[in-house]
Coordinates of C-alpha atoms in Angstrom, one line a residue:
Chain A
X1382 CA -14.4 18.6 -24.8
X1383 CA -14.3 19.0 -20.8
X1384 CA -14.7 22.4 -21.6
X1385 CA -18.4 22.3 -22.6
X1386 CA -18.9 21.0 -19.2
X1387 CA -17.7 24.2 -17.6
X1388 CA -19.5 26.6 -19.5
X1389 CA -20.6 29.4 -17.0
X1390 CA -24.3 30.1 -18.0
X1391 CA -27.1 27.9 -17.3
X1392 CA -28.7 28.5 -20.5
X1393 CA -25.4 27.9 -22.4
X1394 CA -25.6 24.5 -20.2
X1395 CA -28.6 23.5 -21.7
X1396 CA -27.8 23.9 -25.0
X1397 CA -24.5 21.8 -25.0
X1398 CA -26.7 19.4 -23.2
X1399 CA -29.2 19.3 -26.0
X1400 CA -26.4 19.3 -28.4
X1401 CA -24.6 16.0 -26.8
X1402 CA -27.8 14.3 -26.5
X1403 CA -28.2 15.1 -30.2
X1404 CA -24.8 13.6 -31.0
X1405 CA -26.0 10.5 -28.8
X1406 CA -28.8 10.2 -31.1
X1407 CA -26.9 10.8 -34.0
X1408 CA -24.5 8.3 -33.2
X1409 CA -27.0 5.2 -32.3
X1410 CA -28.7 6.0 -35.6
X1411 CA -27.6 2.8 -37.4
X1412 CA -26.9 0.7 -33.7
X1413 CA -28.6 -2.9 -33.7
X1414 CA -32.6 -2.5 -32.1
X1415 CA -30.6 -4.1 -28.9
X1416 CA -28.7 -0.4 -28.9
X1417 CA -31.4 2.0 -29.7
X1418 CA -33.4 0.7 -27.2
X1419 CA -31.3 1.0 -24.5
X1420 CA -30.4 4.5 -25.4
X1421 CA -34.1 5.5 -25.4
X1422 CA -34.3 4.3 -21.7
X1423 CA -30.5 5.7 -21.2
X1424 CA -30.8 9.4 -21.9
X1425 CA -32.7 11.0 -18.7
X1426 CA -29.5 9.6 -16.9
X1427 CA -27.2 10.5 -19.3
X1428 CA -29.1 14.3 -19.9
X1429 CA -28.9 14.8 -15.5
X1430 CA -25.0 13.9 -15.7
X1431 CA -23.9 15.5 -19.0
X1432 CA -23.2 18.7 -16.9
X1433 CA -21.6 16.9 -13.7
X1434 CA -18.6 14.8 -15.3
X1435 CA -15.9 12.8 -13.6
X1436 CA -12.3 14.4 -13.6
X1437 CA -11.0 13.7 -17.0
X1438 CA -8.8 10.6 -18.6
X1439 CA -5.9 11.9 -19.1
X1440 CA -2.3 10.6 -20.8
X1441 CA 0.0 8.9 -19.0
X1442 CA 2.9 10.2 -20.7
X1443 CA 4.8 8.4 -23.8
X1444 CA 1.7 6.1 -24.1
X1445 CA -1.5 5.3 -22.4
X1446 CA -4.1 6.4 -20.2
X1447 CA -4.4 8.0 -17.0
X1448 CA -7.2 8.7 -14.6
X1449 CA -6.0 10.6 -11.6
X1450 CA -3.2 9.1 -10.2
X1451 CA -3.6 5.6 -12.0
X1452 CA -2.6 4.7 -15.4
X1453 CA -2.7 1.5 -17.8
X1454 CA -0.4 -0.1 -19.7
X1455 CA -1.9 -2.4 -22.0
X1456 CA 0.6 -4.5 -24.8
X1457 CA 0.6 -6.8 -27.3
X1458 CA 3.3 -8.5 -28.2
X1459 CA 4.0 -11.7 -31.0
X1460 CA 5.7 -14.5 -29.1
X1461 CA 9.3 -16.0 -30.4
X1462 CA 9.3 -19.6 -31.5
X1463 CA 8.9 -21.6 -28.3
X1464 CA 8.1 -18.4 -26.1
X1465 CA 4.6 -19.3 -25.1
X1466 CA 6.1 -22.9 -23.9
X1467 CA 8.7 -21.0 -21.9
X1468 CA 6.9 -18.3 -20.2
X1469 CA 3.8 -20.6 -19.4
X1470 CA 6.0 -23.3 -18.0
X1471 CA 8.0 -20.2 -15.9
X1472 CA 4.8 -18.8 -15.0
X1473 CA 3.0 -22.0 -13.8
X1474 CA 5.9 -22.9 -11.9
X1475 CA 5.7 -19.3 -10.1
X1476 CA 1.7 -20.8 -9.0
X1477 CA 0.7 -17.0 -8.9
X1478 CA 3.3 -16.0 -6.7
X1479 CA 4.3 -12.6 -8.4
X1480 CA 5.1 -10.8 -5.8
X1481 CA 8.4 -10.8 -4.9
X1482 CA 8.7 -9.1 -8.8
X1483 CA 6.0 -6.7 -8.4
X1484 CA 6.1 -5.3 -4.9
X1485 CA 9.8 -4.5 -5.4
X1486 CA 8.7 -2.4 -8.3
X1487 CA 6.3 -0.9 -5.2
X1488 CA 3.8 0.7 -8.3
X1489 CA 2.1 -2.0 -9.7
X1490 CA -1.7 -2.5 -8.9
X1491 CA -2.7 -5.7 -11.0
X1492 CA -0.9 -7.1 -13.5
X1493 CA -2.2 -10.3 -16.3
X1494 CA -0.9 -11.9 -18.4
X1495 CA -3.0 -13.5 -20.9
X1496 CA -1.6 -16.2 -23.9
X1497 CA -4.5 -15.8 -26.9
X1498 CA -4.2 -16.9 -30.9
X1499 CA -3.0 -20.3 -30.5
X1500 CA 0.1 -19.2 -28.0
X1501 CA 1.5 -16.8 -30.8
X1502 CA 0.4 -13.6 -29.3
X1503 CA 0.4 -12.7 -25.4
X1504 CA -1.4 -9.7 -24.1
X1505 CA 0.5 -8.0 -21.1
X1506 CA -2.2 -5.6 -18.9
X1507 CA -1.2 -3.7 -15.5
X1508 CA -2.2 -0.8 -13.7
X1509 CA 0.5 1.5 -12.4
X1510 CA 0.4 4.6 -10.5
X1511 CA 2.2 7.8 -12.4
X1512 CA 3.9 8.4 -15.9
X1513 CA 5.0 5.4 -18.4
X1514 CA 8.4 6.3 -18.5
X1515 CA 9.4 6.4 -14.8
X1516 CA 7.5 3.3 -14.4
X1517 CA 9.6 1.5 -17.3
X1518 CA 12.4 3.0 -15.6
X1519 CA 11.4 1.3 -12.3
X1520 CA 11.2 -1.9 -13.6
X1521 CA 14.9 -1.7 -15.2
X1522 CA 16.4 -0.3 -12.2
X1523 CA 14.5 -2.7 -9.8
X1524 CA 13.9 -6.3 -11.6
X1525 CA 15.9 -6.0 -14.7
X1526 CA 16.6 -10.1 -14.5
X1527 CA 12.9 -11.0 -14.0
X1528 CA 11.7 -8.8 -16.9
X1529 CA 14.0 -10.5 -19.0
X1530 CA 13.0 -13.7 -18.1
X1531 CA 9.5 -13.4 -19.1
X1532 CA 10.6 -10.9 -22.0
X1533 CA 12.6 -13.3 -23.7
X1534 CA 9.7 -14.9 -24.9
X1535 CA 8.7 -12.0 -27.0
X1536 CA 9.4 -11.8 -30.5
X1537 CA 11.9 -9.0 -31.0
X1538 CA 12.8 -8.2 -27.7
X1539 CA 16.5 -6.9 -27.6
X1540 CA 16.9 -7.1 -23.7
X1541 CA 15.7 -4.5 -20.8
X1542 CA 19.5 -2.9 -20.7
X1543 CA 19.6 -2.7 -24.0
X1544 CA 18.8 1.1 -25.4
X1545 CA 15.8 0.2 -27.6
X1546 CA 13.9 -1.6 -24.8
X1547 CA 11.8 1.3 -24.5
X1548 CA 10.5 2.0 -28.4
X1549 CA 10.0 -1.8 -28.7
X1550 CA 7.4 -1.6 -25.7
X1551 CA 6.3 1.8 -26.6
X1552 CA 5.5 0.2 -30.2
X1553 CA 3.6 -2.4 -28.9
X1554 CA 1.2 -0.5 -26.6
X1555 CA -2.0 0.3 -27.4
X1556 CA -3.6 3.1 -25.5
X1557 CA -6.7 2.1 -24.2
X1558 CA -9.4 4.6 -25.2
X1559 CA -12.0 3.9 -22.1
X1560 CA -10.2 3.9 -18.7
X1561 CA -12.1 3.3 -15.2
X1562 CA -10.7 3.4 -11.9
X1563 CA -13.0 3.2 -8.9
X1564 CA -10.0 4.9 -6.7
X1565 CA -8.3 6.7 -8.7
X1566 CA -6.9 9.2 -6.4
X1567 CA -4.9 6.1 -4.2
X1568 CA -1.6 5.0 -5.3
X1569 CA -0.8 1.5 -4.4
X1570 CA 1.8 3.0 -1.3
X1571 CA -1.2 4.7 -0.6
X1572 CA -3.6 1.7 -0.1
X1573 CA -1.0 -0.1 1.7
X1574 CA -0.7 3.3 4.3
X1575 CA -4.6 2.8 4.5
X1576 CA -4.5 -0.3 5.7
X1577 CA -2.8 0.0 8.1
X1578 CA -4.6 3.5 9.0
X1579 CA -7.6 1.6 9.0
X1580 CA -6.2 -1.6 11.4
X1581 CA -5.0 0.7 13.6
X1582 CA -8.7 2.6 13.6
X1583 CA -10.1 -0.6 14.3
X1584 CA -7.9 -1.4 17.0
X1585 CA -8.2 1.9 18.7
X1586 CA -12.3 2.1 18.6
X1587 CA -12.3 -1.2 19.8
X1588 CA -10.3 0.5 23.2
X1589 CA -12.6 3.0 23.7
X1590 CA -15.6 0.9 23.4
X1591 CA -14.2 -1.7 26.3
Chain B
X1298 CA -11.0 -21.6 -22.0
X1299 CA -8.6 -25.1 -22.2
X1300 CA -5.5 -23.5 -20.0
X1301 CA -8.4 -23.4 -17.1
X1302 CA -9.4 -26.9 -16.9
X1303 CA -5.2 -27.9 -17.9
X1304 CA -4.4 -25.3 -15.1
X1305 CA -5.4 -27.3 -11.5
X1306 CA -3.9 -30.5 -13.2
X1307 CA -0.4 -28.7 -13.2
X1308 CA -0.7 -27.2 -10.1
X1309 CA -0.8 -30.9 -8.8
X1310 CA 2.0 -32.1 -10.3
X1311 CA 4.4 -28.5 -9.5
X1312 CA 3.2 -28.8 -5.8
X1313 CA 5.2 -32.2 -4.9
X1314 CA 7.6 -30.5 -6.5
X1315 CA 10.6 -29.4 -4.1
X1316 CA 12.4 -25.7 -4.9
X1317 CA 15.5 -27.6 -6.1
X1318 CA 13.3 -29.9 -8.7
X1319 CA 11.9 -26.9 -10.0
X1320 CA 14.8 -24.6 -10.5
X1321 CA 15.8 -27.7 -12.4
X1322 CA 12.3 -27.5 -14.5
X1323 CA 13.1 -23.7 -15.1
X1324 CA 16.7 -24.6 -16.2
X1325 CA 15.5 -27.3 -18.7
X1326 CA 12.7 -24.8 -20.0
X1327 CA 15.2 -21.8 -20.7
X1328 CA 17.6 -24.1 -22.1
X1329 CA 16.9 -23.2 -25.2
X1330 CA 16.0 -19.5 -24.9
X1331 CA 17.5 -16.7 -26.3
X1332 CA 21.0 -15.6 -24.7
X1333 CA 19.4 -12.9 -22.7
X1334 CA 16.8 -15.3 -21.0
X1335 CA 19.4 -17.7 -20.1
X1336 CA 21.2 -14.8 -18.9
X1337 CA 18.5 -13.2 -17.2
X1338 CA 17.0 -16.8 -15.4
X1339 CA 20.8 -17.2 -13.8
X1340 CA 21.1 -13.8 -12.3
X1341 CA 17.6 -14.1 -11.3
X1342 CA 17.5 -17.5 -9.6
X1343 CA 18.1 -16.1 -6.5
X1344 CA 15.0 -13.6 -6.5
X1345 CA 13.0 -16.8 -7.8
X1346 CA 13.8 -19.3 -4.8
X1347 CA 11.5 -17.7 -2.3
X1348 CA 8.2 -17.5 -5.3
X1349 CA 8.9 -20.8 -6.0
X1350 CA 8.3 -22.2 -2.4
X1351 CA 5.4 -19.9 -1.7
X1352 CA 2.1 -21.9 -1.3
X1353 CA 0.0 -21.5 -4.4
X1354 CA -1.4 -18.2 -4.6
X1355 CA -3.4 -18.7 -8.0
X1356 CA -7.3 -19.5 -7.2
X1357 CA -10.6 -19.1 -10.0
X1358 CA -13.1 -17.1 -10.3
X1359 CA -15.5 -19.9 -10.6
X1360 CA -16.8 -20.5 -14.2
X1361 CA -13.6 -18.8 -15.5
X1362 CA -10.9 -16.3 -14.9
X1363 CA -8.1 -15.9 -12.4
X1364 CA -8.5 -14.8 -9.3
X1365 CA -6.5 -13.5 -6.2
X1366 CA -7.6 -13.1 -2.8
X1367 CA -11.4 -11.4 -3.7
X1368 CA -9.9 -9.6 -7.0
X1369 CA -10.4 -11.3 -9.8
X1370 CA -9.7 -10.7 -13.3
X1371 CA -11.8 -10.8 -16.6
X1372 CA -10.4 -10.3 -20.0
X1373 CA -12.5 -11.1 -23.5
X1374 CA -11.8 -10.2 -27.0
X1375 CA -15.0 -9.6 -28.6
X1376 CA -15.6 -9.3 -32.8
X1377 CA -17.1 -5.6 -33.7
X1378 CA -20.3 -5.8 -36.0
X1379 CA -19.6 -3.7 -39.0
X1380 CA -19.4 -0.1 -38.0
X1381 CA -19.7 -1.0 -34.0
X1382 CA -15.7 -0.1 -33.7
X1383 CA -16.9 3.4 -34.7
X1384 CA -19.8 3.7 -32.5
X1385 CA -18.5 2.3 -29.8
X1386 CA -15.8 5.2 -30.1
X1387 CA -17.8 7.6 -30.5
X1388 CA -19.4 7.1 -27.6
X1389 CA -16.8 6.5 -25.5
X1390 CA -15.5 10.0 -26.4
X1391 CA -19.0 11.5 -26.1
X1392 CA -19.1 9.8 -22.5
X1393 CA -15.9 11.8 -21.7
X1394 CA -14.8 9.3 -19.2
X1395 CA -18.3 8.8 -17.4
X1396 CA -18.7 5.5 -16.0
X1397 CA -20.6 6.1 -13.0
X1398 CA -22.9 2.6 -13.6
X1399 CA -19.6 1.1 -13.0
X1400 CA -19.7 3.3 -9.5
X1401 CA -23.3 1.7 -9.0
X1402 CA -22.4 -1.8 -9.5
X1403 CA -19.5 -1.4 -6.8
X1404 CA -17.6 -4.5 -7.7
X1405 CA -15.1 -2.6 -10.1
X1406 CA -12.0 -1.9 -9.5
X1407 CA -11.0 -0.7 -12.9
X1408 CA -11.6 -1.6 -16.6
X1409 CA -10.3 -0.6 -20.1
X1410 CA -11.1 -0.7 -24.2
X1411 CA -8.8 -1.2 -26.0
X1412 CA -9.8 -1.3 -29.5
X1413 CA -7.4 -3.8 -31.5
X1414 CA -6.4 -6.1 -34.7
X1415 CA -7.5 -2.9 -36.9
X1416 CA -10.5 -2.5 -35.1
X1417 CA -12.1 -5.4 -35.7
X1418 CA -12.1 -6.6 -32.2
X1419 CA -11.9 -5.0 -28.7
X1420 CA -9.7 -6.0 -25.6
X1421 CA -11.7 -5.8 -22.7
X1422 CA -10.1 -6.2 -19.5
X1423 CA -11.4 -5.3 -16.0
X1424 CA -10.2 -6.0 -12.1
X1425 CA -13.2 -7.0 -10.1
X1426 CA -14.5 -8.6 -7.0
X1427 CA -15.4 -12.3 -7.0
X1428 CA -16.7 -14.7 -8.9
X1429 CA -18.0 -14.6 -12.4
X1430 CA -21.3 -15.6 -12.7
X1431 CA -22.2 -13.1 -9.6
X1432 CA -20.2 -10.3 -11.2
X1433 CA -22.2 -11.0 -14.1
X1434 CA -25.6 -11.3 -13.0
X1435 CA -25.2 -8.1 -10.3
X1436 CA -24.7 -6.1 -14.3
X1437 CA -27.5 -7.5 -15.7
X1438 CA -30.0 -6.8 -12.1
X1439 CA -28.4 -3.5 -11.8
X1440 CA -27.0 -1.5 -15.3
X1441 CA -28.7 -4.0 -17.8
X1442 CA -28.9 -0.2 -20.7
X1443 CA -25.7 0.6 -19.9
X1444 CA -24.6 -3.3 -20.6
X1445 CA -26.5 -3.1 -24.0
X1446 CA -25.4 0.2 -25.2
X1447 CA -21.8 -1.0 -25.2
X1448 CA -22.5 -4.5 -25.8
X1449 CA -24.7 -4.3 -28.8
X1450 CA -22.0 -3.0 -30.7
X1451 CA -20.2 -6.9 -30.7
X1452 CA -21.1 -10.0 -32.9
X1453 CA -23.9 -12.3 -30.9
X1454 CA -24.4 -10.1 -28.2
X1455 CA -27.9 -11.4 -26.9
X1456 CA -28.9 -8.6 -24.5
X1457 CA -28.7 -8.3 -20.3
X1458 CA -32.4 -8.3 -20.4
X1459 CA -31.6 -12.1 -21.4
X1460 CA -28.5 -12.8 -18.7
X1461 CA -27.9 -16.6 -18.8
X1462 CA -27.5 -16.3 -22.6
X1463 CA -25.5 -13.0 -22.0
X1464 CA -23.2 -14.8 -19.3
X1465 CA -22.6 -17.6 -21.7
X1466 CA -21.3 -15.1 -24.4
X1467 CA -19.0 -13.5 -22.3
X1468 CA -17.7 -16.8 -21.1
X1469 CA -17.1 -17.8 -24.6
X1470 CA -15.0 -14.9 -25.7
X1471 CA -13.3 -14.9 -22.7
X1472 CA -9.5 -16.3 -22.2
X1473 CA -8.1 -17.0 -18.4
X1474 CA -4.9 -15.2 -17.4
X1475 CA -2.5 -17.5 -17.5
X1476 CA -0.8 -15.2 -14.0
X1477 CA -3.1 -12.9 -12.6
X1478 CA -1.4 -10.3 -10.2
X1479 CA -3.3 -8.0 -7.4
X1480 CA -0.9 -5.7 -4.9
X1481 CA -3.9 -5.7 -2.5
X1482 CA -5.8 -9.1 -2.8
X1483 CA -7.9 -8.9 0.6
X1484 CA -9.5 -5.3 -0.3
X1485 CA -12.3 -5.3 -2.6
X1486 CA -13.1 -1.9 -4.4
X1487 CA -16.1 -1.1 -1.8
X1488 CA -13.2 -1.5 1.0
X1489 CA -10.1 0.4 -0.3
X1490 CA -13.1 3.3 -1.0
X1491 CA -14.1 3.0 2.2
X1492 CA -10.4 3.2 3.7
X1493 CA -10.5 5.9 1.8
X1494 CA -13.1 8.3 4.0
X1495 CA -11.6 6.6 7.0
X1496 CA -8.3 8.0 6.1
X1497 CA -9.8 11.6 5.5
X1498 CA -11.6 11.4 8.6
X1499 CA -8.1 10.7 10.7
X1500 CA -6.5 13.1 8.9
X1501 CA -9.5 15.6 9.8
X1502 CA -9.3 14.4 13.2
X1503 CA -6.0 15.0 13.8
X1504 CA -6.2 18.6 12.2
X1505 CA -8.7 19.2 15.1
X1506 CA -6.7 18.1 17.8
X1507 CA -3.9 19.1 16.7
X1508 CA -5.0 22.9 15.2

């Protein structure tokens, strides 16, 4: 599909354009009058950017998605009798202080944790930076304990150190099939190297304007 | 929606706790957990101490939502109309990753669909700056056809061109994290891309002197 954008000839161009405005059309056919409508009023943008794409989503390994350097894990898992009580009562105590987990892992962008069906299912969302299976890797070399503590909840779960810890997470991830990142060239080290990059602009401009 | 109004309640309560009361609490709650979590909360105690006397880092993000520092987080399961799951994919795929309105609204910092339960329903679930209802409204001033041509695909969906209504529905297929987690909390998305030119310019500069 990225391809099509790279096709050499102007006139070659066009016609893929034409052709992908086509499927656009094609596609909205049966949408609710809320949908056609704002197609109509959509496709002069949508025409003047088919030929200038964004770097393409890509896979971030095992499972899920990737744009540029930053991927997204996204799982679903059925909670163990008792395991919503447990992790929300662990959780709440924590106040929102997940750091201390987290930054050890050093890869983690955001992270959510989100109890939904009546506490019997939790959804489990972070960005990361990299490939899923050094990242899984990270989190059992760095917080094995901590994992396991919120973990335990799950339904299923046979224990970070144990060797099916990765198929059971690998089964319960869905890959996202839309993925945005508004940086997604900057791993988190990066950010934090930019910070102080930036502080230290900051400090130095305000020198040379005393 | 009830874990955000139950949420401040039990902040109250955990905040007069001391460390030592609540490494109690966690003991009593894991008491009957699985081997491995009892396991797991004793060799991880230690790690836990210092979380557990950190000031409280979890805020809103106003109607609902968690938020940290100026990131906040937004995360709705909404009910496909028949055949929106298949529209909705195909153009996803025929967009080929092109979110640039997301670039023009600015408050961003990522988002994903995840299409699940068979795909009658999709996760959404974005990282953005703020609060909610502004968040909202700055989508509905400044992308309201983008908005519709993913939203009309969802059960309800009253259009951006009418945003209260539109807020409303969001809000009421929309579940607060229970944690919500940001490495960076005092960079919004317009910052860290801005950090991002300054670093290139350093970089640049330092080429110059030093080339």
């Amino acid at each position: 599909m990225a391809t099509q954008a790279l096709t050499p000839t102007k006139e070659g161009n066009d016609q893929s354009v034409e052709a992908k405005i086509q499927q656009f059309r094609d596609l909205f056919a049966d949408a609710p009058e809320i949908g056609k409508k704002a197609l109509e009023n959509a496709l002069s943008v949508l025409k003047s950017q088919a030929s200038d794409l964004p770097p393409a989503v890509e896979s971030a390994g095992r499972v899920g998605a990737r744009l540029g350097k930053i991927s997204e894990l996204t799982i679903i898992v059925p909670l163990a009798p008792g395991g919503a009580r447990r992790l929300r009562g662990f959780l709440r105590l924590l106040r929102g202080n997940l750091s201390q987990g987290a930054n050890k892992v050093g890869t983690l962008h955001t992270m959510r944790f989100v109890f939904f069906d009546n506490d019997t299912r939790l959804l489990f969302a972070t960005a990361f930076d990299g490939d899923w299976d050094t990242y899984i890797d990270d989190f059992v070399a760095k917080i094995p304990d901590y994992l396991d503590i919120i973990d335990s909840a799950w339904d299923g779960w046979p224990g970070i150190r144990h060797p099916g810890a990765k198929d059971y997470l690998a089964k319960h991830q869905i890959t996202a099939e839309g993925w945005y990142v508004a940086y997604p060239d900057l791993t988190v080290a990066e950010i934090l190297r930019l910070q102080r990059v930036g502080k230290a602009v900051d400090e130095f401009l305000d020198k040379v304007s005393a | 929606m009830a874990t955000q109004t139950a949420t401040p309640t039990a902040n109250i309560t955990q905040r007069d706790l001391t460390v030592e009361q609540k490494l109690q609490k966690l003991r009593d709650l894991y008491a009957d957990a699985p081997e491995l979590g009892k396991a797991a909360l004793k060799n991880g105690l230690s790690m836990l101490t210092k979380e557990l006397a950190a000031p409280s880092a979890a805020e809103t993000a106003g109607r609902i939502g968690a938020r940290q520092g100026k990131v906040s987080e937004l995360t709705v399961f909404l009910p496909f109309v028949p055949g929106g799951a298949k529209r909705l994919r195909g153009f996803l795929q025929l967009l080929e990753g092109n979110f640039r309105a997301a670039d023009a609204v600015g408050t961003v910092h990522d988002m994903r669909f995840v299409f699940v339960d068979n795909d009658t329903k999709l996760l959404f679930a974005t990282a953005y700056d703020g609060d909610f209802d502004p968040y909202i409204a700055d989508f509905a001033a400044k992308i309201p056809n983008a908005m519709d041509l993913w939203l009309c695909n969802f059960e309800g969906y009253p259009g951006m061109r009418n945003p209260s209504a539109a807020a409303d529905w969001i809000a009421a297929h929309q579940i607060a994290a229970e944690a919500w987690y940001v490495n960076s909390p005092k960079l919004t998305a317009a910052e860290t891309r801005k950090l991002e030119r300054v670093g290139t310019a350093v970089d640049e500069l330092l080429d110059k002197i030093g080339g």
